[in-house]
GROMACS .gro file of C-alpha atoms in nm:
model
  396
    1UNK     CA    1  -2.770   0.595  -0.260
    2UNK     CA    2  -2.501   0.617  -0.522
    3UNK     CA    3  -2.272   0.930  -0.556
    4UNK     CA    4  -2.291   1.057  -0.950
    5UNK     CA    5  -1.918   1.127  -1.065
    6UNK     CA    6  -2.049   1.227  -1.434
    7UNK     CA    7  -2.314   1.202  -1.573
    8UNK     CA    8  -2.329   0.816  -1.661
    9UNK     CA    9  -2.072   0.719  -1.431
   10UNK     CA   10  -2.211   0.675  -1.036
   11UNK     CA   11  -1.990   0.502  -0.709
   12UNK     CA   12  -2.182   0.263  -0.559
   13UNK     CA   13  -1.940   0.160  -0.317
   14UNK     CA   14  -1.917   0.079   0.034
   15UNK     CA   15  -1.713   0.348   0.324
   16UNK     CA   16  -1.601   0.159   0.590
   17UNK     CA   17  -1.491   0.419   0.875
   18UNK     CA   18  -1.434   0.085   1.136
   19UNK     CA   19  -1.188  -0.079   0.930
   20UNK     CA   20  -0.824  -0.097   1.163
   21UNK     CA   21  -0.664  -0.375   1.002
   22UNK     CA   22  -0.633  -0.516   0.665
   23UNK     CA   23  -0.486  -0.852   0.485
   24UNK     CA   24  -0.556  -0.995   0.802
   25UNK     CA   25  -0.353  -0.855   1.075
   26UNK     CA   26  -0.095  -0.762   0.841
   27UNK     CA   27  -0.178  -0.371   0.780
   28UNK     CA   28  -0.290  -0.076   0.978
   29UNK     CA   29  -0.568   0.117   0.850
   30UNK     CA   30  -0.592   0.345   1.129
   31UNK     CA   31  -0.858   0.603   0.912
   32UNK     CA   32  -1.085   0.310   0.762
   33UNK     CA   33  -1.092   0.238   0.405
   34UNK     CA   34  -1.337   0.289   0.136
   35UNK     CA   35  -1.428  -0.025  -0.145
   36UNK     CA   36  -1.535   0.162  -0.430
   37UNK     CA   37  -1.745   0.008  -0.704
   38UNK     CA   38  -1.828   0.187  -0.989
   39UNK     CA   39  -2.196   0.220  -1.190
   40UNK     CA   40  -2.150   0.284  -1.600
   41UNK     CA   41  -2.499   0.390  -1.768
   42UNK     CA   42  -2.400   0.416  -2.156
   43UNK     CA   43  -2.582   0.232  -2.434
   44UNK     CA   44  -2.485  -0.038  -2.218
   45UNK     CA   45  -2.456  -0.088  -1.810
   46UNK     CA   46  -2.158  -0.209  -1.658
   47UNK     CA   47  -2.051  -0.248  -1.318
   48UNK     CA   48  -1.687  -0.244  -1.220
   49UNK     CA   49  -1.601  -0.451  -0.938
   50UNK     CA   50  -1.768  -0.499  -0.636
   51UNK     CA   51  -1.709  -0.473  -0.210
   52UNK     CA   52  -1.534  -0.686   0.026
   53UNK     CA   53  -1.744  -0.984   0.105
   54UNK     CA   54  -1.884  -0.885   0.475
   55UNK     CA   55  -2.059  -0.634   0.330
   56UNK     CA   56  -2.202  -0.799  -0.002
   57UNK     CA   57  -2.576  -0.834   0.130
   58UNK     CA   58  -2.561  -0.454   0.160
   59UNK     CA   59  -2.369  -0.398  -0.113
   60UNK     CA   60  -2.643  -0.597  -0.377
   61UNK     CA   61  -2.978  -0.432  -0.181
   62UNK     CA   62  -2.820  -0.078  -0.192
   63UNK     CA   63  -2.778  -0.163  -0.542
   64UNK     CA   64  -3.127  -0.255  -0.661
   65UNK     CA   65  -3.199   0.098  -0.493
   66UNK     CA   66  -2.946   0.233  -0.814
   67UNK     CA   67  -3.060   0.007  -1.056
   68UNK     CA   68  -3.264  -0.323  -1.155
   69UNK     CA   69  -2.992  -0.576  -1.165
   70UNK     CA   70  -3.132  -0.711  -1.501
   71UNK     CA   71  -3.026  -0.391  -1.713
   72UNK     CA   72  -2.632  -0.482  -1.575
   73UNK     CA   73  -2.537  -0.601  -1.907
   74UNK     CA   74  -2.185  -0.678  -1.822
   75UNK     CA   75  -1.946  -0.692  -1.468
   76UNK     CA   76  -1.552  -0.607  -1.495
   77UNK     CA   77  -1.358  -0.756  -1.241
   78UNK     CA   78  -1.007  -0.536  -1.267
   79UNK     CA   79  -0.889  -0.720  -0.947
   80UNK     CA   80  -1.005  -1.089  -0.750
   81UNK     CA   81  -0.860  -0.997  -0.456
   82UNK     CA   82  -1.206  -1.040  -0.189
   83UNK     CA   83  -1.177  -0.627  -0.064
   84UNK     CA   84  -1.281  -0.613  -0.484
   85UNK     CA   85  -1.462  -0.910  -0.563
   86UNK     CA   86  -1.653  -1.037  -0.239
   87UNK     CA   87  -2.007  -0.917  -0.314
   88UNK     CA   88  -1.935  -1.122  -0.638
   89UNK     CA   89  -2.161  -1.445  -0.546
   90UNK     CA   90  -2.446  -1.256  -0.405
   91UNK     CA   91  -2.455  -1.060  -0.710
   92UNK     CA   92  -2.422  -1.350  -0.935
   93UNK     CA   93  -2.714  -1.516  -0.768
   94UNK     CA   94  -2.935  -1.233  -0.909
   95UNK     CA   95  -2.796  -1.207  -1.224
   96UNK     CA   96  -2.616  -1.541  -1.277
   97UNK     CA   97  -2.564  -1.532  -1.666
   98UNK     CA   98  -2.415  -1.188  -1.673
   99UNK     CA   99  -2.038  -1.153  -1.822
  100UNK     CA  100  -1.742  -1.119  -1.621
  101UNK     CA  101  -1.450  -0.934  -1.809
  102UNK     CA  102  -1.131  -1.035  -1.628
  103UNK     CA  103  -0.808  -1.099  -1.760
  104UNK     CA  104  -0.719  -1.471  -1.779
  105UNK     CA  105  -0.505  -1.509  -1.426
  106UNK     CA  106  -0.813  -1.300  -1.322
  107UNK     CA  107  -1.074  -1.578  -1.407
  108UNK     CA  108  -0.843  -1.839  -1.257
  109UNK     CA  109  -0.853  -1.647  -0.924
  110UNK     CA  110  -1.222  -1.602  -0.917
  111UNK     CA  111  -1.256  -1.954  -0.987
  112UNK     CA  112  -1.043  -2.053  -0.718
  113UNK     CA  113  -1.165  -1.838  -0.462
  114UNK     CA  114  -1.591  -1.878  -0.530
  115UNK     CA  115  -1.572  -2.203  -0.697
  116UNK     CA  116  -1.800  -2.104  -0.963
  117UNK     CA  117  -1.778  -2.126  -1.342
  118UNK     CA  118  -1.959  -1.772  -1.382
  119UNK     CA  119  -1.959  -1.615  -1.786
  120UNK     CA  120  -1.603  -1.526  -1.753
  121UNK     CA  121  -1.486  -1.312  -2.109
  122UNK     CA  122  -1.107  -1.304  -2.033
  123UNK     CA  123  -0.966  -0.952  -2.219
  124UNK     CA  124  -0.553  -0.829  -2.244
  125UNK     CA  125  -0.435  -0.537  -2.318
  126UNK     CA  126  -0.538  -0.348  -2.590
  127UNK     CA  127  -0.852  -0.519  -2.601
  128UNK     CA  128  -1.202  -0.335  -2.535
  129UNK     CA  129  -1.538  -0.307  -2.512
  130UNK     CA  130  -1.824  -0.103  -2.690
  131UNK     CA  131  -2.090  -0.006  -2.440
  132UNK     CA  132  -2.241   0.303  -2.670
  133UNK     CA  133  -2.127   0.693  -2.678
  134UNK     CA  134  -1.807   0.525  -2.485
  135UNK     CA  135  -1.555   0.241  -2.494
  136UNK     CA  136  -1.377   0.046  -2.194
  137UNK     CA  137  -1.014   0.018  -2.277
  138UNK     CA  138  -0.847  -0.276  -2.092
  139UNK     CA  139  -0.484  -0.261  -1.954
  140UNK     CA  140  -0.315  -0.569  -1.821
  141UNK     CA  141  -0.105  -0.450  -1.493
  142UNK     CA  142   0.000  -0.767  -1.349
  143UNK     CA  143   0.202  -0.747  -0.985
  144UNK     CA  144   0.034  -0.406  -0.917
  145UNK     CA  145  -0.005  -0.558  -0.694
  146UNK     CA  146  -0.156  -0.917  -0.759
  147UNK     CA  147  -0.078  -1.154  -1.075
  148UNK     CA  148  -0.445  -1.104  -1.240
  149UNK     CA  149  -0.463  -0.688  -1.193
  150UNK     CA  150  -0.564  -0.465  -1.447
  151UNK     CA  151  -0.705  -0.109  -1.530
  152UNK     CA  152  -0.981   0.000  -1.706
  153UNK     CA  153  -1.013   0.340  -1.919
  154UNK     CA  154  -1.335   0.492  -2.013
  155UNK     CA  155  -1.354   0.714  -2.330
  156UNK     CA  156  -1.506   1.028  -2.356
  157UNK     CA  157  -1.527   1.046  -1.968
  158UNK     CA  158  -1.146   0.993  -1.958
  159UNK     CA  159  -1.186   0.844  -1.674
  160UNK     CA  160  -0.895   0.555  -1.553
  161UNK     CA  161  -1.017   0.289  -1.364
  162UNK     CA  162  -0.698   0.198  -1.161
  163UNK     CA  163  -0.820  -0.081  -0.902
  164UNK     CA  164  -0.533  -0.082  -0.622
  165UNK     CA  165  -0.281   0.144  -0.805
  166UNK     CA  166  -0.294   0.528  -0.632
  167UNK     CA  167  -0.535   0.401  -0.366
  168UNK     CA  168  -0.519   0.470  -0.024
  169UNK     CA  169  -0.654   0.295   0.271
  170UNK     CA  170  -0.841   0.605   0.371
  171UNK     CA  171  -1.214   0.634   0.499
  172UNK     CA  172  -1.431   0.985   0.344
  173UNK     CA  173  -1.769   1.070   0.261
  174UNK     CA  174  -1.663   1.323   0.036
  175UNK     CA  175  -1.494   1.169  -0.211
  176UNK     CA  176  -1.271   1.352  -0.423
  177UNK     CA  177  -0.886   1.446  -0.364
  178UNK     CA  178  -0.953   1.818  -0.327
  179UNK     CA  179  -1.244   1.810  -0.055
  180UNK     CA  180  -1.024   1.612   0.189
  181UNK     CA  181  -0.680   1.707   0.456
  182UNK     CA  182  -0.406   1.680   0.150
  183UNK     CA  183  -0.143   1.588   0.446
  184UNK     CA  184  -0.376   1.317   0.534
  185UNK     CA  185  -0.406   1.216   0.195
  186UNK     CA  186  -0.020   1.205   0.094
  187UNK     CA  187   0.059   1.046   0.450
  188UNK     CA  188  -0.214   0.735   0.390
  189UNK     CA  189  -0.134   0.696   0.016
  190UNK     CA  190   0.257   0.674   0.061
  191UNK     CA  191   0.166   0.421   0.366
  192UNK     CA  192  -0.010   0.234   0.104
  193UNK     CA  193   0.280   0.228  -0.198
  194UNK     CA  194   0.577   0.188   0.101
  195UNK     CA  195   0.339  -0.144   0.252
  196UNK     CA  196   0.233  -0.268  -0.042
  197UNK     CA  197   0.372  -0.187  -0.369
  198UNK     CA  198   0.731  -0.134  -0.252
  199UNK     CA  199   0.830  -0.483  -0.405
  200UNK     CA  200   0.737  -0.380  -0.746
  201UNK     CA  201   0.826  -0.041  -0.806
  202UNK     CA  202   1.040  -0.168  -1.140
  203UNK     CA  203   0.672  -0.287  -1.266
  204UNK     CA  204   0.556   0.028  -1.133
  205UNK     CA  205   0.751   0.253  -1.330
  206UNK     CA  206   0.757   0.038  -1.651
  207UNK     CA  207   0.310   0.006  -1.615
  208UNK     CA  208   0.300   0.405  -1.564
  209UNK     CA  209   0.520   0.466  -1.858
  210UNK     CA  210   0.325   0.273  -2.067
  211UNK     CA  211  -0.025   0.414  -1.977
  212UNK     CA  212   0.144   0.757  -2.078
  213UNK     CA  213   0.245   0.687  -2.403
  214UNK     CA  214  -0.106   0.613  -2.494
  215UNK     CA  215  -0.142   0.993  -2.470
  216UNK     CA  216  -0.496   0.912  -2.277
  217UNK     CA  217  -0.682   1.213  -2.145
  218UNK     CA  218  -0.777   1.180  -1.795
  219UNK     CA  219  -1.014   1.367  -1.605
  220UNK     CA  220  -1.068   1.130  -1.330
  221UNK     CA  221  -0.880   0.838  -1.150
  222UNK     CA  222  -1.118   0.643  -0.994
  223UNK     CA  223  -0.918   0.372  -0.725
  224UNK     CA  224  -1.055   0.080  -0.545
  225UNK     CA  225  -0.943   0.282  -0.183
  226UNK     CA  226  -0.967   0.615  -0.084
  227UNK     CA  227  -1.019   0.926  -0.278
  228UNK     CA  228  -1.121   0.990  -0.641
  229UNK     CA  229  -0.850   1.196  -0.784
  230UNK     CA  230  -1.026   1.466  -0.971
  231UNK     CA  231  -0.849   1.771  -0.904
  232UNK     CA  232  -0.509   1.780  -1.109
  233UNK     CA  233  -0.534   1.358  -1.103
  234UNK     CA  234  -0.188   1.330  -1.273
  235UNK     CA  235  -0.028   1.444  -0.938
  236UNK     CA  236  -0.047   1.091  -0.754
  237UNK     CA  237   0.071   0.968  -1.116
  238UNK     CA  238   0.404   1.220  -1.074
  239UNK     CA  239   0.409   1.102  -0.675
  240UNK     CA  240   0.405   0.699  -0.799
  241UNK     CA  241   0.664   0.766  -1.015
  242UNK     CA  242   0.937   0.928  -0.763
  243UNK     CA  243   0.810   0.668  -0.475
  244UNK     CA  244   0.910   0.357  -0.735
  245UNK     CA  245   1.247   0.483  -0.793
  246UNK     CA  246   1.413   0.405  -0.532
  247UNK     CA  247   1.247   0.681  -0.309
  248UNK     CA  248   1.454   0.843   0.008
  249UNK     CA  249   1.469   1.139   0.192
  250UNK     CA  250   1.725   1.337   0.416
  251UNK     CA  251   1.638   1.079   0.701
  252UNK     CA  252   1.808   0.841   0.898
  253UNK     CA  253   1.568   0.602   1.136
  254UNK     CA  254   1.651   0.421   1.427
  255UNK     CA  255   1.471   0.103   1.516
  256UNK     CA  256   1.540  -0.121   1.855
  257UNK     CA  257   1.358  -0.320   2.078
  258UNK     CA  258   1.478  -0.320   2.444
  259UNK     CA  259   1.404  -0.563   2.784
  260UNK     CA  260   1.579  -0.333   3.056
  261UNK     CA  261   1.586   0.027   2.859
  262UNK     CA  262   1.983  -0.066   2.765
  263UNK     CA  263   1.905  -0.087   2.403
  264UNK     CA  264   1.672   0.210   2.419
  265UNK     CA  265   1.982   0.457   2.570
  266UNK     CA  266   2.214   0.311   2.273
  267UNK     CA  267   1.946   0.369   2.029
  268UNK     CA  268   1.898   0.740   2.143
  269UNK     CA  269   2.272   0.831   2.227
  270UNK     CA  270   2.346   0.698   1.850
  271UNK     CA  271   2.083   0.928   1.750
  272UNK     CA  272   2.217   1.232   1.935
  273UNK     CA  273   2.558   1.157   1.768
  274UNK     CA  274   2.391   1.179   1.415
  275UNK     CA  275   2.227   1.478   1.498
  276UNK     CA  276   2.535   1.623   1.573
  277UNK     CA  277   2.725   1.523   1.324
  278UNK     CA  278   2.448   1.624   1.064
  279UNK     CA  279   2.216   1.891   1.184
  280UNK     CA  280   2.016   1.860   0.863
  281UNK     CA  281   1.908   1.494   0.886
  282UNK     CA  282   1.588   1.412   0.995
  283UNK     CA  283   1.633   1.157   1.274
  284UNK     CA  284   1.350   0.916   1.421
  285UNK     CA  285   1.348   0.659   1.657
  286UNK     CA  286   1.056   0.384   1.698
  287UNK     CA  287   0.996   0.110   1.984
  288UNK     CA  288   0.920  -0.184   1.726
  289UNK     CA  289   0.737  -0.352   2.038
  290UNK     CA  290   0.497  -0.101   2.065
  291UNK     CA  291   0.465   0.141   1.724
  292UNK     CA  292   0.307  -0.006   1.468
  293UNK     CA  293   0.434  -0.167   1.226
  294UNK     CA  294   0.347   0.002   0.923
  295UNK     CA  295   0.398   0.319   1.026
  296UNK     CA  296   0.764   0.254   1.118
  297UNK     CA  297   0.784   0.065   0.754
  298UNK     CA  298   0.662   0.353   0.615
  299UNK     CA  299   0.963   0.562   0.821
  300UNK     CA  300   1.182   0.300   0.633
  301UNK     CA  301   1.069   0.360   0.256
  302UNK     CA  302   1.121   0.727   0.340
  303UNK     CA  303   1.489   0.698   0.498
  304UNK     CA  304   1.842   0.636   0.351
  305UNK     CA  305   1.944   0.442   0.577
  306UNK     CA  306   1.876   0.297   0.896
  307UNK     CA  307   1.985   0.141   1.219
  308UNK     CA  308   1.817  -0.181   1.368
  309UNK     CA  309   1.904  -0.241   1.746
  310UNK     CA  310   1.812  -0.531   1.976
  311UNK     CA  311   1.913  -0.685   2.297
  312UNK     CA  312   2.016  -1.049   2.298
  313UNK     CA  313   1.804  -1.305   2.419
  314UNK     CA  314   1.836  -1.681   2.406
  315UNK     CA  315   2.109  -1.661   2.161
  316UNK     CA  316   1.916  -1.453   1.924
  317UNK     CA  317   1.744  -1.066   1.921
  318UNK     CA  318   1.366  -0.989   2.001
  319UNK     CA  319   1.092  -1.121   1.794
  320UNK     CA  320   0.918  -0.766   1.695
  321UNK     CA  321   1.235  -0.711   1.538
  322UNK     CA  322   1.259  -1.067   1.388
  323UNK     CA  323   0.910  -0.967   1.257
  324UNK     CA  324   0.983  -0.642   1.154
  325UNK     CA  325   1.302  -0.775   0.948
  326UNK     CA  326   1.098  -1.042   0.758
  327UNK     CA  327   0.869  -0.726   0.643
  328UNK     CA  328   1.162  -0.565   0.525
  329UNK     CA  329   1.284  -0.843   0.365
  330UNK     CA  330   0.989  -0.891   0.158
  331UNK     CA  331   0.958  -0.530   0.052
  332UNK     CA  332   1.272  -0.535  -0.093
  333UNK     CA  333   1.377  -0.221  -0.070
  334UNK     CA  334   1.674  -0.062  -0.249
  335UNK     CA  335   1.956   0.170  -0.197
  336UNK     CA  336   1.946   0.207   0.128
  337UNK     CA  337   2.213   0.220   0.416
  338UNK     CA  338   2.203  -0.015   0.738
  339UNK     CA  339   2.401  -0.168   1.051
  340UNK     CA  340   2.291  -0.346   1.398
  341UNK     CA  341   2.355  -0.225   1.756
  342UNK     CA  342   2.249  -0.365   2.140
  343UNK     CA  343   2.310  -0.464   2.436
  344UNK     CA  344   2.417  -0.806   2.567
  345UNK     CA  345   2.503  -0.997   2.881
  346UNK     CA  346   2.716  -1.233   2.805
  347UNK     CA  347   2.768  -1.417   2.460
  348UNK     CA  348   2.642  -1.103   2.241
  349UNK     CA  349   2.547  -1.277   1.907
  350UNK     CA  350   2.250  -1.005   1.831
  351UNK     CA  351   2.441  -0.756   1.677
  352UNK     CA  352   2.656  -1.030   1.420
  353UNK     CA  353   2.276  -1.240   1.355
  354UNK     CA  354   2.120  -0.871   1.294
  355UNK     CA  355   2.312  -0.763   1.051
  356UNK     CA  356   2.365  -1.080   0.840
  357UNK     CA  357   1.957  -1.066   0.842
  358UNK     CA  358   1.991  -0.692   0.668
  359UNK     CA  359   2.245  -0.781   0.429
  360UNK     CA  360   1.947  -1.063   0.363
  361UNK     CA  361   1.710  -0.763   0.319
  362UNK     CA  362   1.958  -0.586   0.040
  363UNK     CA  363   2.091  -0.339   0.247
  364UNK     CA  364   2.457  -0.166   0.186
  365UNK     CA  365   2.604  -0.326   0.562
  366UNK     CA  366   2.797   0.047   0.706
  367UNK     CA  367   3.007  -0.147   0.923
  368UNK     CA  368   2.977  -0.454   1.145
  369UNK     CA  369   2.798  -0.255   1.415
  370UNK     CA  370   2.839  -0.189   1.792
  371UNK     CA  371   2.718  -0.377   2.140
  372UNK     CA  372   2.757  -0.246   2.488
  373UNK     CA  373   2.753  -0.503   2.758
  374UNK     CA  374   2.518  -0.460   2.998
  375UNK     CA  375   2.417  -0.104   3.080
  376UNK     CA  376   2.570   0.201   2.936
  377UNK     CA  377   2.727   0.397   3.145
  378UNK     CA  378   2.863   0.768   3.064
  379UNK     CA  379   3.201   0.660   2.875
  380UNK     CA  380   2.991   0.401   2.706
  381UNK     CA  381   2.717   0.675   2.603
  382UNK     CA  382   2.996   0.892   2.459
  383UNK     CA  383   3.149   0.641   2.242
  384UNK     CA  384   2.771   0.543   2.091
  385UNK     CA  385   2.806   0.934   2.015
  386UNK     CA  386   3.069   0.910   1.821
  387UNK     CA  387   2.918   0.555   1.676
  388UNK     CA  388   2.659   0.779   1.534
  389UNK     CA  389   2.883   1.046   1.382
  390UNK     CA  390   3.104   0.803   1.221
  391UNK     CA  391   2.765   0.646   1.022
  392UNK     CA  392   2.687   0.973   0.941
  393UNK     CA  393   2.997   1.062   0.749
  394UNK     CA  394   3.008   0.674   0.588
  395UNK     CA  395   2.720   0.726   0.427
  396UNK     CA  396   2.804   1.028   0.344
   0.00000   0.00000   0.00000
């Protein structure tokens, strides 16, 4: 059964409370995720996007419970990523004629992922459609976070149509923003904007600014993940708009890998030092070997700068931290504060290869950072001490 939002607006969308990982391997989704699809009933039916492909047979049968598929008079495909557009072929095999609205990188990416030359009706922005009482306003937001993305607004429901922007990867039955945990909520969506739309915060900004100056009511914002925002919905809006610029808070995070726990007693004696030096800093430290990696990438997009330790090993550092810095590399994050720091045995390369790799990722280098050989002992913990006051009061 579909959930009714308004009156001719119903989600007919799929919760999936299993889901762990997403874009492969490549994100955590620890509380599930939700695929919501959305039911118009004007003058004229329309069905904005669809589910993620394994669940398309369920998706289409749940559907002829809502509605016969013959009265869908037209399909709007905001985004062609498969989470959106996967039920897509099963649908089209009941209803094969029916138009897709897209924009045009949209209709290439549909084509290129089904293979079929469906009705497309490529739109831009400004352009609309007339489905009775109400019109669907289409706004081109390309890089938000795919080439072909795009919202769709709803008059007289006011209701914004956002696809992946102000999503979260967040599994509920209930549905709207003010009948779930709000810390939940804030934790999962900024996980979402740090993982994923990080790299195009300037687009961010520059999209949001221009949906504003339409002066658009909204009542509702109605994402592709997670939670209808219904109860003040211009709150994730506000949220969006601090996270793109350049977001960072009073917090300095400490990442390391470590073979023989050497690494691990530099990383928290550094730490101790900072805390020291600045009792008002939030400090964190994360194993990247065995914390996961989104949640210490979300740790990132919240700090002002951070420090990235590894022993050496075979002339080089450990590969979760190899892996970690090629996902902060593509993130590009800005403003932000960084050196190295580990142990080493004998030619102690790490430290120099790790931080030429975070200059790479557009960090401001504090200094050319610090290796102890071997184990620390006491002496050695005492100057990492004041290794960690010293950053403090640099980046100061």
């Amino acid at each position: 059964m579909g959930k009714r939002i308004t009156d001719k607006v119903t989600w007919v969308g799929k919760v999936d409370w299993e889901l762990k990982n997403f874009h492969g391997q490549e994100l955590s989704t620890k509380k599930g995720s939700s695929y919501n699809s959305y039911l118009i009933r004007d003058k004229k039916t329309v069905l904005i996007d669809t589910v993620w492909q394994p669940y398309d047979k369920e998706f289409v049968s749940r559907l002829k419970k809502e509605i016969d598929l013959k009265e869908i008079d037209y399909i709007v495909a905001n985004h062609g990523e498969i989470d959106h557009s996967g039920a897509l072929p099963e649908l089209m095999r009941e209803i094969p004629n029916t138009p897709i609205y897209c924009t045009a990188n949209g209709a290439k990416i549909l084509k290129g992922h089904y293979h079929e030359d469906w009705n497309f009706v490529t739109v831009k922005t400004g352009d609309s459609l007339d489905i009775g009482e109400s019109k669907l306003v289409f706004v081109e937001a390309p890089m938000l976070h795919w080439p072909d993305s795009m919202f769709t607004y709803m008059t007289g429901e006011n209701i914004l149509f956002s696809n992946d922007a102000f999503g979260q990867h967040y599994a509920t039955e209930t549905m709207y923003n003010d009948r779930v945990d709000k810390e939940e909520l804030y934790a999962e969506a900024l996980k979402y904007y740090a993982n994923i739309l990080t790299p195009f915060s300037s687009l961010v900004i520059k999209k949001i600014k221009e949906v504003l100056a339409l002066n658009l009511p909204v009542n509702y914002i109605c994402t592709s993940h997670g939670v209808i925002w219904k109860e003040n919905p211009a709150q994730i809006i506000e949220h969006y708009l601090k996270w793109a610029d350049n977001y960072q808070e009073n917090q300095i995070t400490l990442i390391y890998d470590t073979m023989w726990n050497s690494t691990r007693k530099m990383a928290e004696a550094i730490a101790e030092g900072i805390q020291e030096a600045d009792p008002a800093v939030t400090v964190k430290l994360f194993n990247s070997a065995i914390e996961d990696k989104n949640d210490i990438l979300s740790e990132v997009f919240k700090s002002k700068a951070i420090l990235i330790g590894s022993p050496e090993i075979n002339g080089g550092y450990l590969h979760s931290i190899g892996g970690l810095l090629e996902m902060i590399k593509g993130l590009k994050f800005k403003e932000k504060s960084a050196a190295a720091f580990g142990s080493y045995g004998w030619s102690g390369k790490a430290v120099k290869l790790l931080t030429e790799e975070l200059d790479k990722c557009g960090f401001k280098i504090v200094n050319d950072g610090h290796k102890s050989l071997w184990v620390p002992d006491n002496a050695e913990i005492e100057v990492l001490k004041e290794y960690g006051k010293e950053f403090v009061k640099t980046i100061q």
